[in-house]
Amino acid sequence: MSEMKLTFKTANEIIEFVNTVARYEFDVDVRLGRIVVDAKSLLGIMHLGLNSVLNLEIHSEECGELREELMKFAA
């Protein structure tokens, strides 16, 4: 498992994030405190809100390419 922190400033960033994560077959979760949502769920990510520091959990050891794509959202 790999982890990183991210934040979103606009709804368009969330849409881009979900579209990026959806291209990968492994499970990816986003956590805010005790709330955990599937990173491929647009409504779930929107529920967490903008400008919050979120913890991304990638459930795969072969996630280097995804991590590089998501660096623009790093907190």
PDB file of C-alpha atoms in Angstrom:
ATOM      1  CA  MET A   1       0.000   0.000   0.000  1.00  0.00           C
ATOM      2  CA  SER A   2       1.149   3.504  -0.820  1.00  0.00           C
ATOM      3  CA  GLU A   3      -0.090   6.743   0.735  1.00  0.00           C
ATOM      4  CA  MET A   4       0.060  10.427  -0.097  1.00  0.00           C
ATOM      5  CA  LYS A   5      -1.718  13.617   0.965  1.00  0.00           C
ATOM      6  CA  LEU A   6      -3.803  15.638  -1.471  1.00  0.00           C
ATOM      7  CA  THR A   7      -6.099  18.612  -1.665  1.00  0.00           C
ATOM      8  CA  PHE A   8      -8.543  19.959  -4.225  1.00  0.00           C
ATOM      9  CA  LYS A   9      -9.211  23.636  -4.872  1.00  0.00           C
ATOM     10  CA  THR A  10     -11.967  23.321  -7.504  1.00  0.00           C
ATOM     11  CA  ALA A  11     -14.671  20.866  -8.531  1.00  0.00           C
ATOM     12  CA  ASN A  12     -12.907  20.443 -11.891  1.00  0.00           C
ATOM     13  CA  GLU A  13      -9.820  19.147 -10.063  1.00  0.00           C
ATOM     14  CA  ILE A  14     -11.981  16.515  -8.351  1.00  0.00           C
ATOM     15  CA  ILE A  15     -13.453  15.455 -11.694  1.00  0.00           C
ATOM     16  CA  GLU A  16      -9.963  15.180 -13.220  1.00  0.00           C
ATOM     17  CA  PHE A  17      -8.756  13.189 -10.191  1.00  0.00           C
ATOM     18  CA  VAL A  18     -11.648  10.704 -10.338  1.00  0.00           C
ATOM     19  CA  ASN A  19     -11.208  10.236 -14.110  1.00  0.00           C
ATOM     20  CA  THR A  20      -7.489   9.577 -13.609  1.00  0.00           C
ATOM     21  CA  VAL A  21      -7.951   7.077 -10.768  1.00  0.00           C
ATOM     22  CA  ALA A  22     -10.772   5.274 -12.617  1.00  0.00           C
ATOM     23  CA  ARG A  23      -8.327   4.182 -15.349  1.00  0.00           C
ATOM     24  CA  TYR A  24      -6.515   1.916 -12.865  1.00  0.00           C
ATOM     25  CA  GLU A  25      -7.851  -1.475 -11.779  1.00  0.00           C
ATOM     26  CA  PHE A  26      -6.530  -1.527  -8.203  1.00  0.00           C
ATOM     27  CA  ASP A  27      -8.438  -0.113  -5.222  1.00  0.00           C
ATOM     28  CA  VAL A  28      -7.814   3.473  -4.167  1.00  0.00           C
ATOM     29  CA  ASP A  29      -9.398   5.103  -1.110  1.00  0.00           C
ATOM     30  CA  VAL A  30      -9.487   8.664   0.186  1.00  0.00           C
ATOM     31  CA  ARG A  31      -9.673   9.282   3.928  1.00  0.00           C
ATOM     32  CA  LEU A  32     -10.613  12.386   5.903  1.00  0.00           C
ATOM     33  CA  GLY A  33     -10.475  11.579   9.597  1.00  0.00           C
ATOM     34  CA  ARG A  34     -12.687   8.532  10.124  1.00  0.00           C
ATOM     35  CA  ILE A  35     -14.494   8.952   6.776  1.00  0.00           C
ATOM     36  CA  VAL A  36     -13.235   6.679   3.988  1.00  0.00           C
ATOM     37  CA  VAL A  37     -14.562   6.861   0.418  1.00  0.00           C
ATOM     38  CA  ASP A  38     -13.713   5.059  -2.798  1.00  0.00           C
ATOM     39  CA  ALA A  39     -11.474   7.386  -4.825  1.00  0.00           C
ATOM     40  CA  LYS A  40     -13.368   6.386  -7.970  1.00  0.00           C
ATOM     41  CA  SER A  41     -16.606   7.851  -6.552  1.00  0.00           C
ATOM     42  CA  LEU A  42     -17.168  11.404  -7.729  1.00  0.00           C
ATOM     43  CA  LEU A  43     -19.933  12.041  -5.186  1.00  0.00           C
ATOM     44  CA  GLY A  44     -17.867  10.517  -2.393  1.00  0.00           C
ATOM     45  CA  ILE A  45     -14.913  12.824  -3.066  1.00  0.00           C
ATOM     46  CA  MET A  46     -17.209  15.844  -3.481  1.00  0.00           C
ATOM     47  CA  HIS A  47     -18.705  15.035  -0.069  1.00  0.00           C
ATOM     48  CA  LEU A  48     -15.263  15.440   1.534  1.00  0.00           C
ATOM     49  CA  GLY A  49     -15.136  19.013   0.263  1.00  0.00           C
ATOM     50  CA  LEU A  50     -12.609  21.420  -1.163  1.00  0.00           C
ATOM     51  CA  ASN A  51      -9.464  22.751   0.506  1.00  0.00           C
ATOM     52  CA  SER A  52      -9.201  19.841   2.959  1.00  0.00           C
ATOM     53  CA  VAL A  53      -6.025  17.789   3.302  1.00  0.00           C
ATOM     54  CA  LEU A  54      -7.018  14.239   2.372  1.00  0.00           C
ATOM     55  CA  ASN A  55      -5.096  10.989   2.762  1.00  0.00           C
ATOM     56  CA  LEU A  56      -4.917   8.891  -0.398  1.00  0.00           C
ATOM     57  CA  GLU A  57      -4.411   5.142   0.059  1.00  0.00           C
ATOM     58  CA  ILE A  58      -3.395   3.166  -3.023  1.00  0.00           C
ATOM     59  CA  HIS A  59      -3.802  -0.579  -2.508  1.00  0.00           C
ATOM     60  CA  SER A  60      -1.110  -1.741  -4.930  1.00  0.00           C
ATOM     61  CA  GLU A  61       2.659  -1.935  -4.978  1.00  0.00           C
ATOM     62  CA  GLU A  62       2.750  -1.067  -8.702  1.00  0.00           C
ATOM     63  CA  CYS A  63       1.401   2.464  -8.408  1.00  0.00           C
ATOM     64  CA  GLY A  64       4.347   4.619  -9.470  1.00  0.00           C
ATOM     65  CA  GLU A  65       2.655   5.825 -12.641  1.00  0.00           C
ATOM     66  CA  LEU A  66      -0.535   6.794 -10.790  1.00  0.00           C
ATOM     67  CA  ARG A  67       1.448   8.621  -8.084  1.00  0.00           C
ATOM     68  CA  GLU A  68       3.206  10.670 -10.775  1.00  0.00           C
ATOM     69  CA  GLU A  69      -0.105  11.604 -12.387  1.00  0.00           C
ATOM     70  CA  LEU A  70      -1.544  12.682  -9.030  1.00  0.00           C
ATOM     71  CA  MET A  71       1.399  14.846  -7.912  1.00  0.00           C
ATOM     72  CA  LYS A  72      -0.424  17.964  -9.153  1.00  0.00           C
ATOM     73  CA  PHE A  73      -2.968  17.392  -6.373  1.00  0.00           C
ATOM     74  CA  ALA A  74      -0.359  16.847  -3.637  1.00  0.00           C
ATOM     75  CA  ALA A  75      -0.918  18.822  -0.446  1.00  0.00           C
TER      76      ALA A  75
END
